[in-house]
Amino acid sequence: MMTGEQYRQSLRDGRQVYIAGRRIEDVTEEPLLRQSIAMTAANYDEFYRPGDDAYGPLFFIPRSVEDLRYQEVEQLKWANPTRTTSVSLLMLMTAASRIRSQLPGYADRVMDYFEHAKKADLRCVQTITDAKGNRALSPMKQDDPDLYVRVVSRDSGGVVIRGAKLHITGAPIDHDLIVMPTKRMKPGEEDWSIACAVPVNSPGVRIVATTYAPRPDLPTDYFPYSGRRNMAEGFVIFDDVYVPNERVFLDGEVEHSATFAHSLGLWERIGSVAHYVEMADTLVGMAQLIAEANGLQRIPHIRQKIAELINYATMVRAGLEAAVNNAQFTAEGWASPDELMTNAAKYFAALNYAEMVRNLHDVAGGSVLTAPMLDDLRHPETGEFVAKYMRTMEGVDAEHRMRLFHGIRDFTADTFGGWQSVTILQGGGGLHAQRLIVEKHYDMTHAKHLARKVCGIEEPDADPTPGSVS
Ligand SMILES: Cc1cc2nc3c(=O)[nH]c(=O)nc-3n(C[C@H](O)[C@H](O)[C@H](O)COP(=O)(O)OP(=O)(O)OC[C@H]3O[C@@H](n4cnc5c(N)ncnc54)[C@H](O)[C@@H]3O)c2cc1C
């Protein structure tokens, strides 16, 4: 396993990373990436154990409900900076299990890659979302064929890929990109049916980084959450990148092109739901604390809004529990969360998030945006007045209330808050993507049977629209 320092050293590997219009020579020295790297390095140190056969929790394969709970709920805690490693590797293993009977060679390569990543203690990220051009058109109908990542040439040793993958979380500071088709490809779209592992420092890979890290010139206590926890995103360009055969997991088999995306959806969404459980409880806590600090905790409309938040948090937790407790098992004995429960919980959490944040903002008041900074409380000319007018009553001083306002703003209404609002909707695919999976796995036959029973309608010999909706 690597220590945090060895991880930092491993990032000085010639990777081509850019930010705000400039090339970063050494990502470990870049102020805007500093916190992302520090968090990841701390994560390496937290789990480090010496020895050739030691490996970390990101390489753990759940084999029971208890394992799954350990992996998704306890071990990969909220906003684990390198959770994408586990997500992308479990996605690969699930996909390998699903294609093994027809494409055993690719499945074996996935297993070899898993062992390689585990031994080298790599950090990986799922790299699926293409540029996509005109969304109404499939890859081969685009006016530029590179709008979806594709194979542009092949030789006996490997393939050359070209295109771009957008929004890749942590790409500037990870080791490997796990590339896969963004959706089902049609016959004729064999070149776009490519899944593979690509080291970030491969010749031809360029990453344009973005980040919600706070402006370095503002005090850290103005961003109590995102000042400590932030992650870089990557706009990843594949400018004719050579990928050796042993790292190619699919090349041209259109009928399996969606297997990777479906497998990813499952692991990405259960991880998101686990994250939302803690996020939702945090919203409840913020609303209750600011209501108490404002003296409003017994007012009926405030209590009603907090009750709605509590109900939201409880339903998200119930969805997580149901998804884990109804685990499904592959032929290899690997446990994965229930598809229906996972997707329904993710959909519910994402659909209602904006409304829950509205409740919090409604309860909290305008100082969420305008509370002075703590430095103004410490200033000899303003401090006395800020202290006087930001306090509310005995036991609620200005600093307590200001810290609450800054926390709520940072978490829900500033750069990170905006990032979180969009990410909850789009991460793991938009609402529509989850709705499709819910419809696919819902037991419609049973629902129609119950409805017929209530209405006194006989069961038909053959249902004209049998089974699940698809
Ligand atoms: C912060 C953040 C982190 C992310 N991290 C990663 C990551 O690590 N790796 C990764 O691969 N991706 C990542 N994503 C990408 C995420 O999965 C996508 O944003 C999401 O799938 C939507 O794709 P898009 O952004 O291209 O939007 P679009 O595809 O343009 O979607 C916008 C809307 O249009 C709808 N739409 C699009 N095409 C069609 C169509 N043909 N028919 C009907 N409706 C359509 C969608 O349902 C959606 O409602 C991340 C996204 C965010 C915001």
Coordinates of C-alpha atoms and ligand atoms in Angstrom, one line a residue:
M1 CA 0.0 0.0 0.0
M2 CA 1.1 3.6 -0.5
T3 CA 1.4 6.2 2.2
G4 CA 0.1 9.7 1.7
E5 CA 3.6 10.9 0.9
Q6 CA 4.1 8.1 -1.7
Y7 CA 0.8 9.0 -3.2
R8 CA 1.9 12.7 -3.6
Q9 CA 5.1 11.5 -5.2
S10 CA 3.1 9.2 -7.6
L11 CA 1.3 12.3 -8.9
R12 CA 4.6 13.7 -10.2
D13 CA 4.3 11.4 -13.2
G14 CA 4.3 13.8 -16.2
R15 CA 0.5 14.1 -16.3
Q16 CA -0.8 17.0 -18.4
V17 CA -3.2 19.0 -16.2
Y18 CA -4.5 22.5 -16.8
I19 CA -6.6 24.9 -14.8
A20 CA -8.0 28.4 -15.4
G21 CA -6.0 28.7 -18.7
R22 CA -2.6 27.6 -17.5
R23 CA -0.7 24.3 -17.4
I24 CA 0.0 22.9 -14.0
E25 CA 3.6 21.6 -13.9
D26 CA 3.2 19.8 -10.6
V27 CA -0.3 19.1 -9.3
T28 CA 0.9 18.7 -5.8
E29 CA 2.0 22.4 -5.8
E30 CA -1.2 23.8 -7.2
P31 CA -3.1 25.9 -4.6
L32 CA -6.5 25.1 -6.1
L33 CA -5.9 21.3 -6.0
R34 CA -4.1 21.4 -2.6
Q35 CA -7.0 20.3 -0.5
S36 CA -8.2 17.6 -2.8
I37 CA -4.7 16.1 -2.7
A38 CA -4.4 16.6 1.1
M39 CA -7.7 14.7 1.6
T40 CA -6.7 11.9 -0.6
A41 CA -3.3 11.7 1.0
A42 CA -4.9 11.6 4.5
N43 CA -7.1 8.8 3.2
Y44 CA -4.0 6.8 2.2
D45 CA -2.4 7.3 5.6
E46 CA -5.7 6.4 7.4
F47 CA -5.8 3.0 5.8
Y48 CA -2.1 2.3 5.4
R49 CA -0.8 -1.1 6.5
P50 CA 2.7 -2.4 5.6
G51 CA 3.3 -5.7 3.9
D52 CA 3.0 -7.1 0.3
D53 CA -0.4 -8.6 0.8
A54 CA -2.0 -5.6 2.5
Y55 CA -4.8 -3.8 0.7
G56 CA -7.3 -1.0 1.6
P57 CA -11.1 -1.0 1.9
L58 CA -11.5 0.5 -1.6
F59 CA -10.5 -3.0 -3.0
F60 CA -13.0 -4.9 -0.8
I61 CA -15.6 -7.1 -2.6
P62 CA -18.8 -7.5 -0.6
R63 CA -20.0 -11.0 -0.3
S64 CA -22.9 -10.7 2.2
V65 CA -25.5 -8.1 3.3
E66 CA -23.2 -7.3 6.3
D67 CA -20.2 -6.8 3.9
L68 CA -22.3 -4.5 1.8
R69 CA -23.4 -2.5 4.8
Y70 CA -19.8 -2.3 5.9
Q71 CA -18.7 -1.2 2.4
E72 CA -21.4 1.3 1.5
V73 CA -22.6 2.6 4.8
E74 CA -19.8 2.4 7.3
Q75 CA -16.5 2.2 5.6
L76 CA -16.9 4.5 2.6
K77 CA -18.2 7.3 4.8
W78 CA -19.7 10.4 3.5
A79 CA -17.8 12.2 0.9
N80 CA -14.9 9.7 1.1
P81 CA -12.4 11.5 -1.3
T82 CA -11.5 8.4 -3.2
R83 CA -14.8 6.5 -3.2
T84 CA -14.7 6.6 -7.0
T85 CA -12.0 3.9 -6.8
S86 CA -14.4 1.5 -5.2
V87 CA -17.3 2.5 -7.4
S88 CA -15.4 2.0 -10.6
L89 CA -13.8 -1.3 -9.6
L90 CA -17.1 -2.8 -8.3
M91 CA -18.7 -1.6 -11.6
L92 CA -16.0 -3.4 -13.5
M93 CA -16.4 -6.6 -11.5
T94 CA -20.2 -6.5 -11.9
A95 CA -19.9 -6.0 -15.6
A96 CA -17.3 -8.8 -15.8
S97 CA -19.8 -11.1 -14.0
R98 CA -22.5 -10.1 -16.5
I99 CA -20.4 -10.7 -19.6
R100 CA -18.3 -13.7 -18.5
S101 CA -20.4 -16.4 -20.1
Q102 CA -20.1 -14.7 -23.6
L103 CA -16.9 -12.8 -23.3
P104 CA -14.7 -14.7 -20.8
G105 CA -11.5 -13.1 -22.1
Y106 CA -12.6 -9.6 -21.2
A107 CA -13.9 -10.8 -17.8
D108 CA -10.4 -12.3 -17.1
R109 CA -8.8 -9.0 -18.1
V110 CA -11.0 -7.2 -15.6
M111 CA -10.0 -9.6 -12.9
D112 CA -6.3 -9.1 -13.7
Y113 CA -6.8 -5.3 -13.7
F114 CA -8.5 -5.5 -10.3
E115 CA -5.6 -7.3 -8.9
H116 CA -3.2 -4.8 -10.5
A117 CA -5.0 -1.8 -9.1
K118 CA -5.2 -3.4 -5.6
K119 CA -1.5 -4.3 -5.6
A120 CA -0.4 -0.9 -6.7
D121 CA -3.0 0.8 -4.4
L122 CA -4.2 2.9 -7.3
R123 CA -7.0 5.5 -7.2
C124 CA -9.3 5.2 -10.2
V125 CA -12.4 7.0 -11.4
Q126 CA -15.4 6.0 -13.6
T127 CA -15.0 7.8 -16.9
I128 CA -18.2 7.4 -18.7
T129 CA -19.8 10.8 -19.6
D130 CA -19.0 11.7 -23.2
A131 CA -19.3 15.2 -24.7
K132 CA -22.3 13.8 -26.6
G133 CA -22.8 16.7 -29.1
N134 CA -26.4 16.8 -30.3
R135 CA -28.2 14.7 -27.6
A136 CA -30.9 13.7 -30.0
L137 CA -28.5 11.9 -32.3
S138 CA -26.5 8.7 -31.8
P139 CA -22.7 8.6 -32.0
M140 CA -22.5 7.7 -35.6
K141 CA -25.0 10.4 -36.7
Q142 CA -23.0 13.3 -35.0
D143 CA -21.4 15.8 -37.3
D144 CA -18.1 15.0 -35.5
P145 CA -17.5 11.3 -34.7
D146 CA -15.2 12.2 -31.8
L147 CA -18.1 13.5 -29.7
Y148 CA -18.3 10.1 -28.2
V149 CA -15.0 8.4 -27.3
R150 CA -14.1 5.9 -30.0
V151 CA -11.4 3.6 -31.4
V152 CA -9.6 5.3 -34.3
S153 CA -7.1 2.5 -35.0
R154 CA -6.1 -0.9 -33.9
D155 CA -2.9 -3.0 -34.1
S156 CA -2.0 -6.4 -32.7
G157 CA -1.0 -4.9 -29.4
G158 CA -3.9 -2.5 -28.6
V159 CA -6.2 0.3 -29.7
V160 CA -5.9 4.1 -30.1
I161 CA -8.8 6.1 -28.7
R162 CA -10.0 9.6 -29.3
G163 CA -12.7 11.8 -27.8
A164 CA -13.4 13.5 -24.4
K165 CA -15.1 12.5 -21.2
L166 CA -16.5 15.4 -19.1
H167 CA -17.1 15.9 -15.4
I168 CA -14.7 13.3 -14.2
T169 CA -14.5 13.6 -10.4
G170 CA -10.9 13.6 -9.1
A171 CA -9.4 12.8 -12.5
P172 CA -6.5 15.4 -12.1
I173 CA -5.4 13.7 -8.9
D174 CA -6.2 10.0 -9.6
H175 CA -4.0 7.4 -11.3
D176 CA -6.3 5.6 -13.7
L177 CA -9.4 6.4 -15.8
I178 CA -11.9 3.6 -16.2
V179 CA -13.4 4.4 -19.6
M180 CA -16.7 2.9 -20.8
P181 CA -19.4 3.6 -23.3
T182 CA -21.9 6.2 -22.0
K183 CA -24.9 4.3 -23.4
R184 CA -26.1 1.4 -25.5
M185 CA -24.5 1.4 -28.9
K186 CA -26.2 0.2 -32.1
P187 CA -24.9 -2.1 -34.8
G188 CA -22.5 0.1 -36.9
E189 CA -21.3 1.8 -33.7
E190 CA -18.6 -0.8 -32.9
D191 CA -15.8 1.8 -32.7
W192 CA -17.7 3.6 -29.9
S193 CA -18.2 0.4 -27.9
I194 CA -14.9 0.7 -26.0
A195 CA -14.2 0.1 -22.3
C196 CA -10.6 0.2 -21.0
A197 CA -8.3 1.4 -18.2
V198 CA -6.1 4.4 -19.1
P199 CA -3.4 5.8 -16.8
V200 CA -3.8 9.6 -16.3
N201 CA -0.2 10.2 -17.5
S202 CA -0.6 8.3 -20.8
P203 CA 0.7 10.2 -23.8
G204 CA -2.3 12.1 -25.3
V205 CA -4.4 12.4 -22.1
R206 CA -5.0 16.1 -21.2
I207 CA -7.1 17.1 -18.3
V208 CA -8.7 20.5 -17.8
A209 CA -9.4 20.8 -14.1
T210 CA -12.2 22.7 -12.4
T211 CA -12.9 23.0 -8.7
Y212 CA -15.4 24.4 -6.2
A213 CA -12.5 25.0 -3.8
P214 CA -13.0 28.4 -2.1
R215 CA -11.2 31.4 -3.3
P216 CA -7.8 31.2 -1.5
D217 CA -7.9 34.9 -0.6
L218 CA -11.0 34.4 1.7
P219 CA -10.7 33.1 5.3
T220 CA -11.1 29.4 5.8
D221 CA -13.8 29.9 8.5
Y222 CA -16.0 31.6 5.9
F223 CA -16.1 28.1 4.2
P224 CA -16.2 25.7 7.2
Y225 CA -17.2 22.8 5.0
S226 CA -15.7 23.3 1.5
G227 CA -12.6 24.9 2.9
R228 CA -11.7 21.5 4.4
R229 CA -13.3 19.2 1.9
N230 CA -13.2 19.8 -1.8
M231 CA -12.5 17.7 -4.9
A232 CA -11.3 18.7 -8.3
E233 CA -13.3 17.7 -11.4
G234 CA -11.7 16.9 -14.8
F235 CA -12.6 17.6 -18.4
V236 CA -10.6 14.7 -19.9
I237 CA -9.3 14.8 -23.5
F238 CA -8.1 11.6 -25.2
D239 CA -6.0 12.9 -28.1
D240 CA -5.1 9.6 -29.8
V241 CA -4.2 7.6 -26.7
Y242 CA -2.7 4.1 -27.1
V243 CA -4.3 1.4 -24.8
P244 CA -2.6 -2.0 -24.7
N245 CA -4.9 -5.0 -25.2
E246 CA -4.6 -6.2 -21.6
R247 CA -6.3 -3.0 -20.4
V248 CA -9.2 -3.3 -23.0
F249 CA -12.4 -4.7 -21.5
L250 CA -14.7 -4.3 -24.5
D251 CA -13.9 -3.4 -28.1
G252 CA -16.7 -3.5 -30.6
E253 CA -19.3 -5.8 -29.0
V254 CA -22.2 -3.4 -29.2
E255 CA -24.6 -5.9 -27.6
H256 CA -22.6 -5.5 -24.3
S257 CA -22.0 -1.8 -24.6
A258 CA -24.6 -0.8 -22.0
T259 CA -23.6 -3.5 -19.5
F260 CA -20.8 -1.2 -18.1
A261 CA -23.1 1.8 -17.8
H262 CA -25.8 -0.2 -16.0
S263 CA -23.3 -1.7 -13.6
L264 CA -21.9 1.7 -12.9
G265 CA -25.4 3.1 -12.3
L266 CA -26.0 0.7 -9.5
W267 CA -22.7 1.3 -7.6
E268 CA -22.7 5.1 -8.2
R269 CA -26.3 5.5 -7.0
I270 CA -26.0 3.4 -3.9
G271 CA -22.9 5.4 -2.9
S272 CA -24.9 8.6 -3.6
V273 CA -27.8 7.4 -1.4
A274 CA -25.4 6.6 1.4
H275 CA -24.0 10.1 1.0
Y276 CA -27.4 11.7 1.0
V277 CA -28.4 10.0 4.2
E278 CA -25.8 11.9 6.1
M279 CA -26.4 15.1 4.0
A280 CA -30.1 15.0 4.8
D281 CA -29.5 14.5 8.5
T282 CA -27.1 17.5 8.3
L283 CA -29.8 19.6 6.8
V284 CA -32.2 18.7 9.6
G285 CA -29.5 19.5 12.2
M286 CA -28.8 22.9 10.6
A287 CA -32.5 23.8 10.4
Q288 CA -33.0 22.8 14.1
L289 CA -29.9 24.7 15.3
I290 CA -30.7 27.9 13.5
A291 CA -34.3 27.8 14.6
E292 CA -33.2 27.4 18.2
A293 CA -30.6 30.2 17.7
N294 CA -33.3 32.5 16.3
G295 CA -35.8 31.6 19.1
L296 CA -38.3 30.0 16.7
Q297 CA -38.1 26.3 17.4
R298 CA -41.7 26.2 18.8
I299 CA -43.4 28.2 16.0
P300 CA -45.8 25.9 14.1
H301 CA -44.7 26.7 10.5
I302 CA -41.0 26.4 11.5
R303 CA -41.7 23.0 13.1
Q304 CA -43.6 21.9 10.1
K305 CA -40.7 22.7 7.8
I306 CA -38.3 20.8 10.0
A307 CA -40.7 17.9 10.2
E308 CA -40.7 17.7 6.4
L309 CA -36.9 17.7 6.5
I310 CA -37.0 14.9 9.1
N311 CA -39.3 12.9 6.9
Y312 CA -37.1 13.4 3.9
A313 CA -34.0 12.3 5.8
T314 CA -35.8 9.2 7.2
M315 CA -37.1 8.1 3.8
V316 CA -33.6 8.4 2.3
R317 CA -32.3 6.3 5.1
A318 CA -35.1 3.8 4.6
G319 CA -34.2 3.5 0.9
L320 CA -30.6 2.8 1.7
E321 CA -31.5 0.2 4.3
A322 CA -33.9 -1.5 1.8
A323 CA -31.3 -1.5 -1.0
V324 CA -28.6 -3.1 1.2
N325 CA -30.9 -5.6 3.0
N326 CA -32.4 -6.8 -0.3
A327 CA -28.9 -7.4 -1.8
Q328 CA -28.6 -9.5 -4.9
F329 CA -25.8 -12.0 -5.5
T330 CA -23.8 -12.7 -8.7
A331 CA -22.7 -16.2 -9.7
E332 CA -19.4 -15.5 -8.1
G333 CA -21.1 -14.8 -4.7
W334 CA -20.5 -11.1 -4.8
A335 CA -23.2 -8.9 -3.2
S336 CA -24.7 -5.9 -4.9
P337 CA -27.5 -3.6 -3.7
D338 CA -31.1 -4.1 -5.0
E339 CA -31.5 -2.2 -8.3
L340 CA -35.2 -1.1 -7.6
M341 CA -34.6 0.2 -4.1
T342 CA -31.3 1.9 -5.0
N343 CA -32.7 3.8 -7.9
A344 CA -36.0 4.6 -6.2
A345 CA -34.1 6.0 -3.2
K346 CA -31.7 8.0 -5.4
Y347 CA -34.6 9.4 -7.4
F348 CA -36.5 10.4 -4.3
A349 CA -33.5 12.1 -2.7
A350 CA -32.6 14.0 -5.9
L351 CA -36.2 15.0 -6.7
N352 CA -36.9 16.5 -3.3
Y353 CA -33.5 18.0 -2.5
A354 CA -34.2 21.5 -3.8
E355 CA -37.5 21.6 -1.7
M356 CA -35.6 20.6 1.4
V357 CA -33.0 23.2 0.9
R358 CA -35.8 25.7 0.4
N359 CA -37.2 24.7 3.8
L360 CA -33.8 25.2 5.4
H361 CA -33.3 28.7 3.8
D362 CA -36.9 29.6 4.8
V363 CA -36.3 28.7 8.4
A364 CA -32.8 30.3 8.6
G365 CA -33.3 33.8 7.2
G366 CA -31.3 36.2 5.1
S367 CA -28.1 36.2 7.2
V368 CA -27.4 32.9 5.4
L369 CA -26.0 35.1 2.7
T370 CA -25.1 38.3 4.5
A371 CA -23.7 37.4 7.9
P372 CA -20.3 39.2 8.3
M373 CA -17.2 37.2 8.4
L374 CA -15.7 36.1 11.7
D375 CA -12.8 38.4 11.0
D376 CA -15.3 41.3 11.3
L377 CA -16.3 40.1 14.7
R378 CA -12.6 40.2 15.7
H379 CA -12.0 43.7 14.2
P380 CA -11.5 46.5 16.8
E381 CA -13.8 48.9 15.0
T382 CA -16.7 46.6 14.0
G383 CA -16.4 43.7 16.5
E384 CA -18.4 45.2 19.2
F385 CA -21.3 46.0 16.9
V386 CA -21.3 42.7 15.1
A387 CA -21.3 40.9 18.4
K388 CA -24.2 43.1 19.6
Y389 CA -26.4 42.7 16.6
M390 CA -25.7 39.2 15.6
R391 CA -26.5 37.8 19.0
T392 CA -30.1 37.0 19.7
M393 CA -30.5 36.1 23.4
E394 CA -28.8 34.7 26.5
G395 CA -26.8 31.7 25.5
V396 CA -26.8 32.5 21.8
D397 CA -23.8 34.7 21.0
A398 CA -22.8 36.2 17.7
E399 CA -20.1 33.7 16.9
H400 CA -22.3 30.7 17.4
R401 CA -25.0 32.2 15.1
M402 CA -22.5 33.4 12.5
R403 CA -20.8 30.0 12.3
L404 CA -24.2 28.5 11.7
F405 CA -25.0 30.9 8.9
H406 CA -21.6 30.4 7.3
G407 CA -22.0 26.6 7.5
I408 CA -25.5 26.8 5.9
R409 CA -24.3 29.2 3.2
D410 CA -21.2 27.1 2.4
F411 CA -23.2 23.8 2.4
T412 CA -26.2 24.9 0.4
A413 CA -26.0 28.4 -1.0
D414 CA -22.4 29.2 -2.1
T415 CA -20.0 27.6 -4.6
F416 CA -20.1 24.2 -3.0
G417 CA -23.8 24.5 -2.3
G418 CA -24.5 25.1 -6.0
W419 CA -22.2 22.3 -6.9
Q420 CA -24.1 20.0 -4.6
S421 CA -27.5 21.0 -6.0
V422 CA -26.5 20.1 -9.5
T423 CA -24.5 17.0 -8.6
I424 CA -27.5 15.5 -6.7
L425 CA -29.5 15.8 -9.8
Q426 CA -26.9 14.8 -12.4
G427 CA -24.4 12.6 -10.6
G428 CA -25.0 9.0 -11.6
G429 CA -27.2 10.3 -14.5
G430 CA -30.2 12.6 -14.3
L431 CA -33.6 11.9 -12.8
H432 CA -34.8 10.2 -16.0
A433 CA -32.0 7.6 -15.9
Q434 CA -33.1 6.5 -12.4
R435 CA -36.8 6.5 -13.4
L436 CA -36.1 4.1 -16.3
I437 CA -34.4 1.6 -14.0
V438 CA -37.2 1.9 -11.4
E439 CA -39.8 1.2 -14.1
K440 CA -37.8 -1.7 -15.4
H441 CA -37.5 -3.5 -12.1
Y442 CA -40.9 -2.7 -10.6
D443 CA -43.2 -5.7 -10.3
M444 CA -46.0 -4.4 -12.5
T445 CA -47.6 -7.9 -12.9
H446 CA -48.2 -8.0 -9.1
A447 CA -49.6 -4.4 -9.1
K448 CA -52.0 -5.2 -11.9
H449 CA -53.1 -8.4 -10.2
L450 CA -53.9 -6.5 -7.0
A451 CA -55.8 -3.8 -9.0
R452 CA -57.9 -6.4 -10.8
K453 CA -58.7 -8.1 -7.5
V454 CA -60.1 -4.9 -6.0
C455 CA -62.0 -4.1 -9.2
G456 CA -63.5 -7.6 -9.6
I457 CA -61.8 -8.1 -13.0
E458 CA -60.8 -11.7 -13.9
E459 CA -57.1 -12.4 -14.6
P460 CA -56.7 -12.7 -18.4
D461 CA -55.1 -15.9 -19.7
A462 CA -52.4 -13.8 -21.3
D463 CA -51.7 -10.3 -20.3
P464 CA -51.4 -8.1 -23.4
T465 CA -48.8 -5.9 -21.5
P466 CA -47.2 -8.4 -19.2
G467 CA -44.6 -8.0 -16.5
S468 CA -42.6 -4.9 -15.8
V469 CA -42.7 -1.7 -17.7
S470 CA -39.6 -1.4 -19.9
Ligands
LIG1 C1 -20.3 17.2 -10.1 C2 -20.4 16.1 -11.1 C3 -19.6 15.0 -11.0 C4 -19.7 14.0 -11.9 N1 -18.8 13.0 -11.9 C5 -18.7 12.1 -12.9 C6 -17.7 11.1 -13.0 O1 -16.9 11.0 -12.1 N2 -17.6 10.4 -14.1 C7 -18.5 10.5 -15.1 O2 -18.3 9.7 -16.1 N3 -19.5 11.4 -15.1 C8 -19.6 12.2 -14.0 N4 -20.6 13.1 -13.9 C9 -21.5 13.2 -15.1 C10 -23.0 12.9 -14.9 O3 -23.2 11.5 -14.9 C11 -23.7 13.6 -16.0 O4 -23.7 15.0 -15.7 C12 -25.1 13.1 -16.2 O5 -25.1 11.8 -16.7 C13 -25.9 14.0 -17.3 O6 -25.1 14.1 -18.5 P1 -24.8 15.5 -19.1 O7 -24.2 16.3 -18.0 O8 -24.0 15.3 -20.3 O9 -26.2 16.2 -19.4 P2 -27.2 15.9 -20.6 O10 -26.9 14.5 -21.1 O11 -27.1 17.0 -21.5 O12 -28.6 15.8 -19.8 C14 -29.3 17.0 -19.6 C15 -30.8 16.6 -19.6 O13 -31.2 16.2 -20.9 C16 -31.7 14.8 -20.8 N5 -31.3 14.1 -22.0 C17 -30.1 14.1 -22.5 N6 -30.1 13.3 -23.6 C18 -31.3 12.9 -23.8 C19 -32.0 12.1 -24.8 N7 -31.3 11.6 -25.9 N8 -33.3 11.9 -24.7 C20 -34.0 12.4 -23.7 N9 -33.4 13.2 -22.7 C21 -32.1 13.4 -22.8 C22 -31.2 14.2 -19.5 O14 -32.0 13.2 -19.0 C23 -31.1 15.4 -18.6 O15 -32.4 15.7 -18.0 C24 -20.6 14.1 -12.9 C25 -21.5 15.2 -13.0 C26 -21.5 16.2 -12.1 C27 -22.4 17.3 -12.1

